[in-house]
mmCIF file of C-alpha atoms in Angstrom:
data_model
loop_
_atom_site.group_PDB
_atom_site.id
_atom_site.type_symbol
_atom_site.label_atom_id
_atom_site.label_comp_id
_atom_site.label_asym_id
_atom_site.label_seq_id
_atom_site.Cartn_x
_atom_site.Cartn_y
_atom_site.Cartn_z
ATOM 1 C CA MET B 1 0.000 0.000 0.000
ATOM 2 C CA PRO B 2 1.486 3.429 -0.886
ATOM 3 C CA ARG B 3 2.436 5.628 2.094
ATOM 4 C CA ALA B 4 -0.163 8.248 1.181
ATOM 5 C CA ASP B 5 -2.913 5.611 1.310
ATOM 6 C CA ILE B 6 -1.641 4.251 4.641
ATOM 7 C CA GLU B 7 -1.641 7.711 6.202
ATOM 8 C CA ALA B 8 -5.093 8.547 4.805
ATOM 9 C CA LEU B 9 -6.413 5.316 6.346
ATOM 10 C CA GLN B 10 -4.705 6.100 9.653
ATOM 11 C CA LEU B 11 -6.185 9.594 9.772
ATOM 12 C CA ALA B 12 -9.717 8.370 9.084
ATOM 13 C CA ARG B 13 -9.425 5.664 11.737
ATOM 14 C CA LEU B 14 -7.821 8.061 14.223
ATOM 15 C CA LYS B 15 -10.670 10.571 13.898
ATOM 16 C CA ASP B 16 -13.226 7.836 14.473
ATOM 17 C CA LEU B 17 -11.264 6.480 17.440
ATOM 18 C CA LEU B 18 -10.882 9.820 19.218
ATOM 19 C CA ALA B 19 -14.569 10.644 18.838
ATOM 20 C CA ARG B 20 -15.492 7.184 20.125
ATOM 21 C CA VAL B 21 -13.316 7.210 23.257
ATOM 22 C CA ASN B 22 -14.290 10.795 24.036
ATOM 23 C CA GLU B 23 -17.884 9.631 24.149
ATOM 24 C CA THR B 24 -17.438 6.306 25.968
ATOM 25 C CA VAL B 25 -14.327 6.406 28.207
ATOM 26 C CA PRO B 26 -14.388 8.908 31.116
ATOM 27 C CA THR B 27 -10.586 8.714 31.525
ATOM 28 C CA TYR B 28 -10.036 9.984 27.987
ATOM 29 C CA ARG B 29 -12.843 12.519 28.166
ATOM 30 C CA ASP B 30 -11.272 13.983 31.320
ATOM 31 C CA LYS B 31 -7.752 13.925 29.860
ATOM 32 C CA PHE B 32 -8.864 15.668 26.678
ATOM 33 C CA ALA B 33 -10.753 18.325 28.648
ATOM 34 C CA ALA B 34 -7.805 18.933 30.982
ATOM 35 C CA ALA B 35 -5.490 19.389 27.980
ATOM 36 C CA GLY B 36 -7.967 21.625 26.160
ATOM 37 C CA PHE B 37 -8.122 19.156 23.279
ATOM 38 C CA ASP B 38 -11.286 18.858 21.209
ATOM 39 C CA PRO B 39 -11.192 15.647 19.112
ATOM 40 C CA SER B 40 -13.302 17.282 16.388
ATOM 41 C CA THR B 41 -10.434 19.723 15.696
ATOM 42 C CA LEU B 42 -7.949 17.010 14.667
ATOM 43 C CA SER B 43 -7.375 17.366 10.932
ATOM 44 C CA THR B 44 -3.908 15.837 10.327
ATOM 45 C CA LEU B 45 -1.794 13.063 11.827
ATOM 46 C CA HIS B 46 0.564 15.797 13.035
ATOM 47 C CA ASP B 47 -2.237 16.992 15.326
ATOM 48 C CA LEU B 48 -1.838 13.793 17.354
ATOM 49 C CA ARG B 49 0.928 15.478 19.321
ATOM 50 C CA ARG B 50 -1.753 17.677 20.929
ATOM 51 C CA VAL B 51 -3.366 14.577 22.477
ATOM 52 C CA PRO B 52 -2.334 13.596 26.053
ATOM 53 C CA PHE B 53 -0.373 10.405 26.650
ATOM 54 C CA THR B 54 -1.770 7.274 28.272
ATOM 55 C CA VAL B 55 0.371 5.437 30.846
ATOM 56 C CA LYS B 56 0.081 2.123 32.634
ATOM 57 C CA ASP B 57 -1.084 3.842 35.803
ATOM 58 C CA ASP B 58 -4.192 5.009 33.901
ATOM 59 C CA LEU B 59 -5.136 1.364 33.341
ATOM 60 C CA ARG B 60 -4.282 0.488 36.933
ATOM 61 C CA ALA B 61 -6.466 3.281 38.254
ATOM 62 C CA ALA B 62 -9.345 2.061 36.067
ATOM 63 C CA TYR B 63 -9.013 -1.589 37.236
ATOM 64 C CA PRO B 64 -10.673 -3.741 36.124
ATOM 65 C CA TYR B 65 -13.010 -2.404 33.416
ATOM 66 C CA GLY B 66 -12.947 1.387 33.787
ATOM 67 C CA MET B 67 -11.291 2.074 30.419
ATOM 68 C CA PHE B 68 -13.381 -0.316 28.324
ATOM 69 C CA ALA B 69 -14.990 1.531 25.388
ATOM 70 C CA VAL B 70 -17.867 -0.906 24.896
ATOM 71 C CA PRO B 71 -20.428 -2.456 27.263
ATOM 72 C CA LEU B 72 -19.158 -5.548 29.098
ATOM 73 C CA ARG B 73 -21.679 -7.700 27.233
ATOM 74 C CA ASP B 74 -19.698 -7.002 24.022
ATOM 75 C CA ILE B 75 -16.421 -8.246 25.552
ATOM 76 C CA VAL B 76 -15.736 -11.897 24.748
ATOM 77 C CA ARG B 77 -12.341 -12.295 26.420
ATOM 78 C CA VAL B 78 -10.067 -10.578 28.932
ATOM 79 C CA HIS B 79 -6.342 -10.842 29.514
ATOM 80 C CA SER B 80 -4.306 -9.219 32.245
ATOM 81 C CA SER B 81 -0.791 -8.384 33.321
ATOM 82 C CA SER B 82 0.901 -10.469 36.025
ATOM 83 C CA GLY B 83 0.834 -7.658 38.553
ATOM 84 C CA THR B 84 4.451 -8.314 39.555
ATOM 85 C CA THR B 85 5.280 -4.591 39.283
ATOM 86 C CA GLY B 86 2.049 -3.224 40.740
ATOM 87 C CA GLN B 87 -1.711 -3.367 40.337
ATOM 88 C CA VAL B 88 -2.881 -5.817 37.671
ATOM 89 C CA THR B 89 -4.082 -4.226 34.427
ATOM 90 C CA VAL B 90 -6.942 -5.787 32.490
ATOM 91 C CA VAL B 91 -7.532 -5.607 28.732
ATOM 92 C CA GLY B 92 -10.717 -6.719 26.968
ATOM 93 C CA TYR B 93 -11.424 -7.921 23.442
ATOM 94 C CA THR B 94 -14.605 -7.846 21.418
ATOM 95 C CA LYS B 95 -15.310 -10.573 18.884
ATOM 96 C CA GLY B 96 -14.032 -8.184 16.208
ATOM 97 C CA ASP B 97 -10.826 -7.595 18.197
ATOM 98 C CA ILE B 98 -10.178 -11.335 18.346
ATOM 99 C CA GLU B 99 -10.682 -11.600 14.577
ATOM 100 C CA ARG B 100 -8.252 -8.757 13.874
ATOM 101 C CA TRP B 101 -5.723 -10.110 16.394
ATOM 102 C CA SER B 102 -5.849 -13.516 14.701
ATOM 103 C CA ASP B 103 -5.257 -11.885 11.311
ATOM 104 C CA LEU B 104 -2.316 -9.874 12.626
ATOM 105 C CA MET B 105 -0.643 -12.869 14.257
ATOM 106 C CA ALA B 106 -1.165 -14.856 11.044
ATOM 107 C CA ARG B 107 0.512 -11.925 9.271
ATOM 108 C CA THR B 108 3.372 -12.167 11.801
ATOM 109 C CA PHE B 109 3.954 -15.859 11.076
ATOM 110 C CA ALA B 110 3.725 -15.174 7.335
ATOM 111 C CA CYS B 111 6.360 -12.417 7.679
ATOM 112 C CA ALA B 112 8.628 -15.077 9.197
ATOM 113 C CA GLY B 113 8.099 -17.287 6.172
ATOM 114 C CA ALA B 114 5.603 -19.701 7.747
ATOM 115 C CA THR B 115 2.763 -21.153 5.662
ATOM 116 C CA ALA B 116 -0.178 -23.519 6.050
ATOM 117 C CA ASP B 117 2.270 -26.377 5.451
ATOM 118 C CA ASP B 118 4.104 -25.686 8.719
ATOM 119 C CA ALA B 119 3.641 -27.035 12.249
ATOM 120 C CA ILE B 120 3.891 -24.269 14.869
ATOM 121 C CA GLN B 121 4.716 -25.114 18.496
ATOM 122 C CA VAL B 122 3.460 -22.418 20.854
ATOM 123 C CA THR B 123 5.422 -22.397 24.114
ATOM 124 C CA TYR B 124 4.294 -18.963 25.262
ATOM 125 C CA GLY B 125 2.140 -19.296 28.358
ATOM 126 C CA TYR B 126 -1.609 -19.736 27.880
ATOM 127 C CA GLY B 127 -4.077 -18.119 30.266
ATOM 128 C CA LEU B 128 -4.319 -14.451 31.184
ATOM 129 C CA PHE B 129 -0.942 -13.727 29.486
ATOM 130 C CA THR B 130 -1.574 -12.722 25.871
ATOM 131 C CA GLY B 131 1.358 -14.604 24.331
ATOM 132 C CA GLY B 132 0.011 -18.145 24.144
ATOM 133 C CA LEU B 133 -3.514 -17.570 22.874
ATOM 134 C CA GLY B 134 -2.376 -14.754 20.558
ATOM 135 C CA ALA B 135 0.107 -17.035 18.799
ATOM 136 C CA HIS B 136 -2.370 -19.928 18.888
ATOM 137 C CA TYR B 137 -5.157 -18.083 17.070
ATOM 138 C CA GLY B 138 -2.686 -16.635 14.557
ATOM 139 C CA SER B 139 -1.286 -20.061 13.775
ATOM 140 C CA GLU B 140 -4.751 -21.470 13.223
ATOM 141 C CA ARG B 141 -5.760 -18.459 11.093
ATOM 142 C CA LEU B 142 -2.696 -19.130 8.937
ATOM 143 C CA GLY B 143 -3.904 -22.705 8.523
ATOM 144 C CA ALA B 144 -0.803 -24.201 10.108
ATOM 145 C CA LEU B 145 -0.784 -27.298 12.292
ATOM 146 C CA THR B 146 -0.868 -25.778 15.774
ATOM 147 C CA VAL B 147 0.872 -27.501 18.699
ATOM 148 C CA PRO B 148 -0.369 -25.736 21.873
ATOM 149 C CA VAL B 149 2.184 -26.885 24.462
ATOM 150 C CA SER B 150 2.295 -23.674 26.543
ATOM 151 C CA GLY B 151 5.276 -23.162 28.864
ATOM 152 C CA GLY B 152 7.186 -25.543 31.094
ATOM 153 C CA ASN B 153 8.445 -29.144 31.012
ATOM 154 C CA THR B 154 11.281 -28.410 28.625
ATOM 155 C CA LYS B 155 12.235 -32.048 28.026
ATOM 156 C CA ARG B 156 8.684 -32.701 26.851
ATOM 157 C CA GLN B 157 8.908 -29.626 24.627
ATOM 158 C CA VAL B 158 12.031 -31.064 22.973
ATOM 159 C CA GLN B 159 10.433 -34.474 22.504
ATOM 160 C CA ILE B 160 7.361 -32.921 20.890
ATOM 161 C CA LEU B 161 9.506 -30.754 18.611
ATOM 162 C CA LYS B 162 11.216 -33.919 17.438
ATOM 163 C CA ASP B 163 8.269 -36.325 17.284
ATOM 164 C CA PHE B 164 5.624 -33.973 15.862
ATOM 165 C CA GLY B 165 7.842 -32.614 13.103
ATOM 166 C CA VAL B 166 7.515 -29.037 14.339
ATOM 167 C CA THR B 167 8.990 -26.510 11.893
ATOM 168 C CA VAL B 168 8.205 -23.205 13.653
ATOM 169 C CA LEU B 169 8.929 -22.439 17.321
ATOM 170 C CA ALA B 170 7.214 -19.543 19.114
ATOM 171 C CA CYS B 171 8.706 -18.600 22.495
ATOM 172 C CA THR B 172 10.944 -16.099 24.271
ATOM 173 C CA PRO B 173 14.534 -15.993 22.925
ATOM 174 C CA SER B 174 16.007 -16.990 26.289
ATOM 175 C CA TYR B 175 13.720 -20.038 26.371
ATOM 176 C CA ALA B 176 14.883 -21.020 22.885
ATOM 177 C CA LEU B 177 18.423 -21.280 24.267
ATOM 178 C CA LEU B 178 17.173 -23.377 27.201
ATOM 179 C CA ILE B 179 15.430 -25.699 24.725
ATOM 180 C CA ALA B 180 18.707 -26.103 22.821
ATOM 181 C CA GLU B 181 20.596 -26.753 26.059
ATOM 182 C CA THR B 182 18.010 -29.298 27.220
ATOM 183 C CA ALA B 183 18.048 -31.085 23.869
ATOM 184 C CA ARG B 184 21.807 -31.603 24.162
ATOM 185 C CA GLU B 185 21.350 -32.984 27.689
ATOM 186 C CA MET B 186 18.845 -35.457 26.215
ATOM 187 C CA GLY B 187 21.424 -36.591 23.674
ATOM 188 C CA ILE B 188 19.657 -34.797 20.820
ATOM 189 C CA ASP B 189 21.555 -32.428 18.564
ATOM 190 C CA PRO B 190 19.238 -29.376 18.437
ATOM 191 C CA ARG B 191 20.242 -28.808 14.820
ATOM 192 C CA ASP B 192 18.798 -32.210 13.943
ATOM 193 C CA LEU B 193 15.312 -31.059 15.010
ATOM 194 C CA PRO B 194 12.990 -30.317 12.058
ATOM 195 C CA LEU B 195 12.755 -26.628 13.031
ATOM 196 C CA LYS B 196 13.374 -24.071 10.287
ATOM 197 C CA VAL B 197 12.319 -20.791 11.886
ATOM 198 C CA GLY B 198 11.626 -19.328 15.328
ATOM 199 C CA VAL B 199 9.467 -16.306 16.155
ATOM 200 C CA PHE B 200 10.816 -14.845 19.358
ATOM 201 C CA GLY B 201 9.527 -11.977 21.477
ATOM 202 C CA ALA B 202 8.308 -10.774 24.898
ATOM 203 C CA GLU B 203 11.780 -9.707 26.071
ATOM 204 C CA PRO B 204 14.657 -7.606 24.709
ATOM 205 C CA TRP B 205 17.411 -9.622 23.023
ATOM 206 C CA SER B 206 20.551 -8.773 21.146
ATOM 207 C CA GLU B 207 21.801 -9.430 17.633
ATOM 208 C CA GLN B 208 24.502 -11.606 19.168
ATOM 209 C CA MET B 209 21.851 -13.748 20.878
ATOM 210 C CA ARG B 210 20.083 -14.082 17.519
ATOM 211 C CA ARG B 211 23.251 -15.506 15.978
ATOM 212 C CA GLN B 212 23.687 -17.926 18.873
ATOM 213 C CA ILE B 213 20.092 -19.171 18.620
ATOM 214 C CA GLU B 214 20.428 -19.602 14.864
ATOM 215 C CA ASP B 215 23.683 -21.489 15.311
ATOM 216 C CA GLU B 216 22.470 -23.758 18.110
ATOM 217 C CA LEU B 217 19.007 -24.545 16.756
ATOM 218 C CA GLY B 218 19.748 -24.271 13.042
ATOM 219 C CA VAL B 219 16.830 -21.889 12.478
ATOM 220 C CA LYS B 220 16.208 -18.398 11.141
ATOM 221 C CA ALA B 221 15.406 -16.346 14.249
ATOM 222 C CA ILE B 222 12.704 -13.718 13.718
ATOM 223 C CA ASP B 223 12.049 -10.897 16.203
ATOM 224 C CA ILE B 224 8.392 -10.104 16.910
ATOM 225 C CA TYR B 225 6.864 -7.385 19.057
ATOM 226 C CA GLY B 226 3.694 -6.724 20.998
ATOM 227 C CA LEU B 227 2.385 -5.879 24.424
ATOM 228 C CA SER B 228 -0.889 -6.613 26.155
ATOM 229 C CA GLU B 229 -1.944 -3.002 26.605
ATOM 230 C CA VAL B 230 -1.765 -2.446 22.835
ATOM 231 C CA MET B 231 -3.045 -5.865 21.710
ATOM 232 C CA GLY B 232 -0.577 -8.636 22.579
ATOM 233 C CA PRO B 233 1.875 -10.200 20.108
ATOM 234 C CA GLY B 234 1.256 -9.168 16.504
ATOM 235 C CA VAL B 235 1.909 -5.418 16.688
ATOM 236 C CA ALA B 236 5.124 -5.609 14.637
ATOM 237 C CA SER B 237 7.339 -8.282 13.120
ATOM 238 C CA GLU B 238 10.550 -8.730 11.228
ATOM 239 C CA CYS B 239 10.370 -10.218 7.756
ATOM 240 C CA VAL B 240 12.848 -12.788 6.485
ATOM 241 C CA HIS B 241 15.375 -10.008 5.773
ATOM 242 C CA GLN B 242 15.779 -9.533 9.578
ATOM 243 C CA CYS B 243 16.426 -5.792 9.421
ATOM 244 C CA GLY B 244 13.867 -4.245 11.786
ATOM 245 C CA LEU B 245 10.258 -4.930 12.679
ATOM 246 C CA HIS B 246 7.481 -3.806 10.344
ATOM 247 C CA VAL B 247 4.796 -2.055 12.397
ATOM 248 C CA PHE B 248 1.369 -3.061 11.141
ATOM 249 C CA GLU B 249 0.438 0.555 10.579
ATOM 250 C CA ASP B 250 -3.052 -0.072 9.269
ATOM 251 C CA HIS B 251 -3.930 -0.975 12.881
ATOM 252 C CA PHE B 252 -1.329 0.870 14.972
ATOM 253 C CA LEU B 253 0.061 4.378 14.815
ATOM 254 C CA VAL B 254 3.638 4.499 16.110
ATOM 255 C CA GLU B 255 5.604 7.458 17.437
ATOM 256 C CA ILE B 256 9.063 7.760 18.988
ATOM 257 C CA VAL B 257 9.335 10.397 21.728
ATOM 258 C CA ASP B 258 12.100 11.719 23.933
ATOM 259 C CA PRO B 259 11.458 9.923 27.289
ATOM 260 C CA GLU B 260 12.428 13.057 29.232
ATOM 261 C CA THR B 261 10.879 15.906 27.243
ATOM 262 C CA MET B 262 8.103 13.752 25.703
ATOM 263 C CA GLU B 263 8.581 15.624 22.438
ATOM 264 C CA PRO B 264 8.228 13.540 19.245
ATOM 265 C CA LEU B 265 11.530 12.563 17.610
ATOM 266 C CA ALA B 266 12.297 12.363 13.913
ATOM 267 C CA ASP B 267 12.644 9.042 12.107
ATOM 268 C CA GLY B 268 16.031 7.552 12.886
ATOM 269 C CA GLU B 269 16.306 9.067 16.373
ATOM 270 C CA THR B 270 16.218 6.736 19.381
ATOM 271 C CA GLY B 271 13.604 7.204 22.098
ATOM 272 C CA GLU B 272 10.545 5.698 23.730
ATOM 273 C CA VAL B 273 7.981 3.879 21.586
ATOM 274 C CA VAL B 274 4.410 5.218 21.792
ATOM 275 C CA PHE B 275 1.431 3.448 20.219
ATOM 276 C CA THR B 276 -2.129 4.416 19.370
ATOM 277 C CA THR B 277 -4.473 1.537 18.502
ATOM 278 C CA LEU B 278 -6.542 2.466 15.453
ATOM 279 C CA THR B 279 -8.992 -0.433 15.233
ATOM 280 C CA LYS B 280 -9.264 -1.917 18.714
ATOM 281 C CA GLU B 281 -12.825 -1.800 20.062
ATOM 282 C CA GLY B 282 -12.696 -3.240 23.583
ATOM 283 C CA ILE B 283 -10.014 -1.074 25.160
ATOM 284 C CA PRO B 284 -8.335 1.284 22.692
ATOM 285 C CA VAL B 285 -5.249 3.110 23.898
ATOM 286 C CA ILE B 286 -4.268 6.616 22.816
ATOM 287 C CA ARG B 287 -0.579 7.545 22.713
ATOM 288 C CA TYR B 288 0.314 4.698 25.083
ATOM 289 C CA ARG B 289 3.811 5.025 26.528
ATOM 290 C CA THR B 290 5.323 1.545 26.215
ATOM 291 C CA ARG B 291 8.626 2.458 27.972
ATOM 292 C CA ASP B 292 10.371 0.379 25.268
ATOM 293 C CA ILE B 293 13.393 2.010 23.617
ATOM 294 C CA SER B 294 13.774 1.891 19.825
ATOM 295 C CA ARG B 295 13.821 4.070 16.692
ATOM 296 C CA ILE B 296 12.037 4.191 13.373
ATOM 297 C CA ILE B 297 14.195 2.942 10.519
ATOM 298 C CA PRO B 298 13.657 5.384 7.655
ATOM 299 C CA GLU B 299 15.230 3.309 4.888
ATOM 300 C CA PRO B 300 12.944 1.063 2.762
ATOM 301 C CA CYS B 301 13.046 -2.709 3.319
ATOM 302 C CA ALA B 302 14.184 -5.096 0.618
ATOM 303 C CA CYS B 303 10.963 -7.082 1.047
ATOM 304 C CA GLY B 304 8.963 -4.229 -0.511
ATOM 305 C CA ARG B 305 6.567 -3.761 2.406
ATOM 306 C CA THR B 306 5.709 -0.091 2.931
ATOM 307 C CA PHE B 307 4.941 -0.317 6.642
ATOM 308 C CA ARG B 308 7.689 1.510 8.531
ATOM 309 C CA ARG B 309 10.044 -0.517 10.678
ATOM 310 C CA ILE B 310 11.258 -0.063 14.234
ATOM 311 C CA GLU B 311 14.652 -1.247 15.342
ATOM 312 C CA ARG B 312 14.745 -4.171 17.752
ATOM 313 C CA VAL B 313 13.904 -2.994 21.274
ATOM 314 C CA THR B 314 17.171 -2.436 23.144
ATOM 315 C CA GLY B 315 15.658 -2.020 26.598
ATOM 316 C CA ARG B 316 13.019 -0.176 28.567
ATOM 317 C CA SER B 317 13.198 3.364 29.826
ATOM 318 C CA ASP B 318 12.179 2.098 33.277
ATOM 319 C CA ASP B 319 14.794 -0.726 33.135
ATOM 320 C CA MET B 320 17.564 1.735 32.400
ATOM 321 C CA LEU B 321 20.247 1.707 35.054
ATOM 322 C CA ILE B 322 21.989 4.953 35.894
ATOM 323 C CA ILE B 323 25.476 4.039 37.059
ATOM 324 C CA ARG B 324 27.549 6.999 38.142
ATOM 325 C CA GLY B 325 25.670 9.244 35.763
ATOM 326 C CA VAL B 326 25.857 6.862 32.783
ATOM 327 C CA ASN B 327 22.704 5.330 31.250
ATOM 328 C CA VAL B 328 23.084 1.549 30.965
ATOM 329 C CA TYR B 329 20.699 -1.056 29.552
ATOM 330 C CA PRO B 330 21.153 -4.751 30.403
ATOM 331 C CA SER B 331 21.080 -5.554 26.686
ATOM 332 C CA GLN B 332 24.380 -3.670 26.271
ATOM 333 C CA ILE B 333 25.991 -6.122 28.692
ATOM 334 C CA GLU B 334 24.480 -9.027 26.787
ATOM 335 C CA GLN B 335 25.990 -7.754 23.537
ATOM 336 C CA VAL B 336 29.445 -7.763 25.119
ATOM 337 C CA LEU B 337 29.113 -11.215 26.650
ATOM 338 C CA MET B 338 27.997 -12.750 23.377
ATOM 339 C CA GLY B 339 31.366 -11.781 21.897
ATOM 340 C CA VAL B 340 33.507 -13.379 24.608
ATOM 341 C CA PRO B 341 34.513 -17.041 24.121
ATOM 342 C CA MET B 342 33.829 -19.530 26.955
ATOM 343 C CA VAL B 343 31.007 -17.366 28.316
ATOM 344 C CA ALA B 344 27.395 -18.597 28.274
ATOM 345 C CA PRO B 345 24.463 -16.295 27.378
ATOM 346 C CA HIS B 346 23.200 -16.403 30.957
ATOM 347 C CA TYR B 347 23.891 -13.482 33.261
ATOM 348 C CA GLN B 348 22.406 -11.272 35.940
ATOM 349 C CA VAL B 349 23.124 -7.705 36.935
ATOM 350 C CA VAL B 350 23.048 -7.466 40.742
ATOM 351 C CA LEU B 351 22.560 -3.990 42.204
ATOM 352 C CA THR B 352 23.453 -3.279 45.816
ATOM 353 C CA LYS B 353 24.170 -0.207 47.875
ATOM 354 C CA ARG B 354 27.486 0.767 49.473
ATOM 355 C CA GLY B 355 26.846 3.901 51.468
ATOM 356 C CA SER B 356 25.248 6.336 49.043
ATOM 357 C CA MET B 357 26.802 4.671 45.985
ATOM 358 C CA ASP B 358 25.172 2.073 43.773
ATOM 359 C CA ASP B 359 27.321 -1.030 43.438
ATOM 360 C CA VAL B 360 27.034 -3.186 40.318
ATOM 361 C CA GLU B 361 28.184 -6.779 40.003
ATOM 362 C CA VAL B 362 27.578 -8.786 36.850
ATOM 363 C CA HIS B 363 27.257 -12.519 37.414
ATOM 364 C CA VAL B 364 28.265 -14.397 34.278
ATOM 365 C CA GLU B 365 27.990 -18.103 33.590
ATOM 366 C CA VAL B 366 30.847 -19.931 31.884
ATOM 367 C CA VAL B 367 30.238 -22.729 29.391
ATOM 368 C CA PRO B 368 30.571 -26.366 30.553
ATOM 369 C CA GLU B 369 33.817 -26.760 28.555
ATOM 370 C CA PHE B 370 35.551 -24.094 30.638
ATOM 371 C CA HIS B 371 37.960 -25.368 33.303
ATOM 372 C CA PHE B 372 36.398 -23.639 36.282
ATOM 373 C CA ASP B 373 39.005 -25.042 38.688
ATOM 374 C CA GLU B 374 41.930 -23.532 36.747
ATOM 375 C CA VAL B 375 42.561 -20.358 38.732
ATOM 376 C CA ARG B 376 44.711 -18.639 36.117
ATOM 377 C CA GLU B 377 42.194 -19.280 33.360
ATOM 378 C CA LEU B 378 39.394 -18.122 35.611
ATOM 379 C CA GLU B 379 41.167 -14.887 36.508
ATOM 380 C CA ALA B 380 42.119 -14.197 32.900
ATOM 381 C CA LEU B 381 38.573 -14.693 31.669
ATOM 382 C CA GLN B 382 37.192 -12.577 34.504
ATOM 383 C CA ARG B 383 39.583 -9.736 33.627
ATOM 384 C CA ARG B 384 38.618 -9.921 29.971
ATOM 385 C CA VAL B 385 34.876 -9.824 30.697
ATOM 386 C CA LYS B 386 35.337 -6.923 33.100
ATOM 387 C CA THR B 387 37.526 -4.975 30.660
ATOM 388 C CA GLU B 388 35.172 -5.441 27.717
ATOM 389 C CA ILE B 389 32.042 -4.514 29.674
ATOM 390 C CA GLU B 390 33.725 -1.452 31.182
ATOM 391 C CA SER B 391 34.966 -0.415 27.756
ATOM 392 C CA ALA B 392 31.468 -0.690 26.292
ATOM 393 C CA LEU B 393 29.685 1.041 29.181
ATOM 394 C CA ALA B 394 32.375 3.532 30.226
ATOM 395 C CA VAL B 395 31.783 2.710 33.909
ATOM 396 C CA SER B 396 33.576 0.449 36.362
ATOM 397 C CA ILE B 397 31.811 -2.709 37.511
ATOM 398 C CA LYS B 398 32.579 -5.979 39.251
ATOM 399 C CA VAL B 399 32.377 -9.322 37.487
ATOM 400 C CA LYS B 400 31.788 -12.682 39.092
ATOM 401 C CA LEU B 401 32.104 -15.807 36.978
ATOM 402 C CA VAL B 402 29.796 -18.587 38.090
ATOM 403 C CA GLU B 403 29.531 -22.256 37.222
ATOM 404 C CA PRO B 404 27.319 -23.556 34.404
ATOM 405 C CA LYS B 405 23.566 -23.642 35.206
ATOM 406 C CA SER B 406 23.972 -21.699 38.453
ATOM 407 C CA ILE B 407 21.849 -18.802 37.167
ATOM 408 C CA ALA B 408 18.162 -19.635 37.277
ATOM 409 C CA ARG B 409 16.609 -20.380 33.881
ATOM 410 C CA SER B 410 13.244 -18.989 32.880
ATOM 411 C CA GLU B 411 10.526 -20.627 30.832
ATOM 412 C CA GLY B 412 9.247 -17.137 30.001
ATOM 413 C CA LYS B 413 10.982 -13.824 30.350
ATOM 414 C CA ALA B 414 14.528 -13.976 31.724
ATOM 415 C CA LYS B 415 15.200 -11.979 34.909
ATOM 416 C CA ARG B 416 18.322 -9.980 34.072
ATOM 417 C CA VAL B 417 18.412 -7.438 36.900
ATOM 418 C CA VAL B 418 18.333 -8.228 40.622
ATOM 419 C CA ASP B 419 17.913 -4.966 42.501
ATOM 420 C CA LEU B 420 18.786 -5.307 46.185
ATOM 421 C CA ARG B 421 19.310 -1.588 46.819
ATOM 422 C CA ALA B 422 16.098 -1.166 48.816
ATOM 423 C CA GLU B 423 17.228 -4.003 51.104
ATOM 424 C CA GLY B 424 20.610 -2.339 51.670
ATOM 425 C CA GLY B 425 22.313 -5.467 50.341
ATOM 426 C CA ALA B 426 26.043 -5.323 49.656
#
């Protein structure tokens, strides 16, 4: 679709959306009034910057159904956040929302090269988390053979991958590495599995981790993007060229803003990703601050799609660590570790407090082949890891090498930061 047609469609849908939420959602009506914004005055997409932002606390304050834009009788399904970082947030879907979500997840799998001839194993969790059911409905809409395993029991996951002839794996990138590790423990070469492609999302991951997954599993690793407040998985996806994620702009309007000034940034500049849902009926969101850090890639994609792309998410504005005045994202540490031989892709950043100063220690797992009892080798590797991380971050840190499998594995999102500062730990 030509850009002019995409933007004309976005503008028409945006006008309809703003009028609808102004009429049906008190939170938006109050926000618009407080900002002096009259939805009927919006005439261009540029006018969107006059509209107030929506943040997660708005959804928390409206728990459970206060921001729904349709009567509850029109909602056919709800999902929710885990509530691990505060009050649970609830999102609702109409029958039309489910249909569109299925189409968009089918589009995601198709972007990755999957077809109706494939078998797709869904290891995202089913239930109130959007990952499992989102991928499930998309796989079925594509016409693929859907294997709904959900999370957990990794040995069984490996056996099913092998026995069922699964060709597409849908999970978090860190879980893909655990699957490869578990397969080797079972005496199965992960590269001998019938897999050809993986669609990985729900957590930030680096280009170096992509190469490791592709090498260990023998697949093409595709980055996908979504979040429950916007829809779930299926908001954006890489194509087979693996050079940024196409935002499905007929359904979502994307902006990049400066996380401090909140001013919109030009294409190519890095900042916080903000989404407006253009077609969602149950609980639309207007200028939703995702806290995810990325940029819009202005160059065209070789695939010919005209939807703009965002760069892979490098971290979250609220996950950013400020170490002695320097902004640090855990993904930067991951990028360094992936380039150091004898180091496994499993690490944790442990934050403690020494007096008024933050203290940072990076725990890094070594690979099983490393001679952990050789003191000289251990010290040399520790010095190298420390030097390379400090060089990349421009701050001093401590490094502790730990034995293989001593850092807890996750069957969902990996826990990269352990913050003990509030406990006064040192």
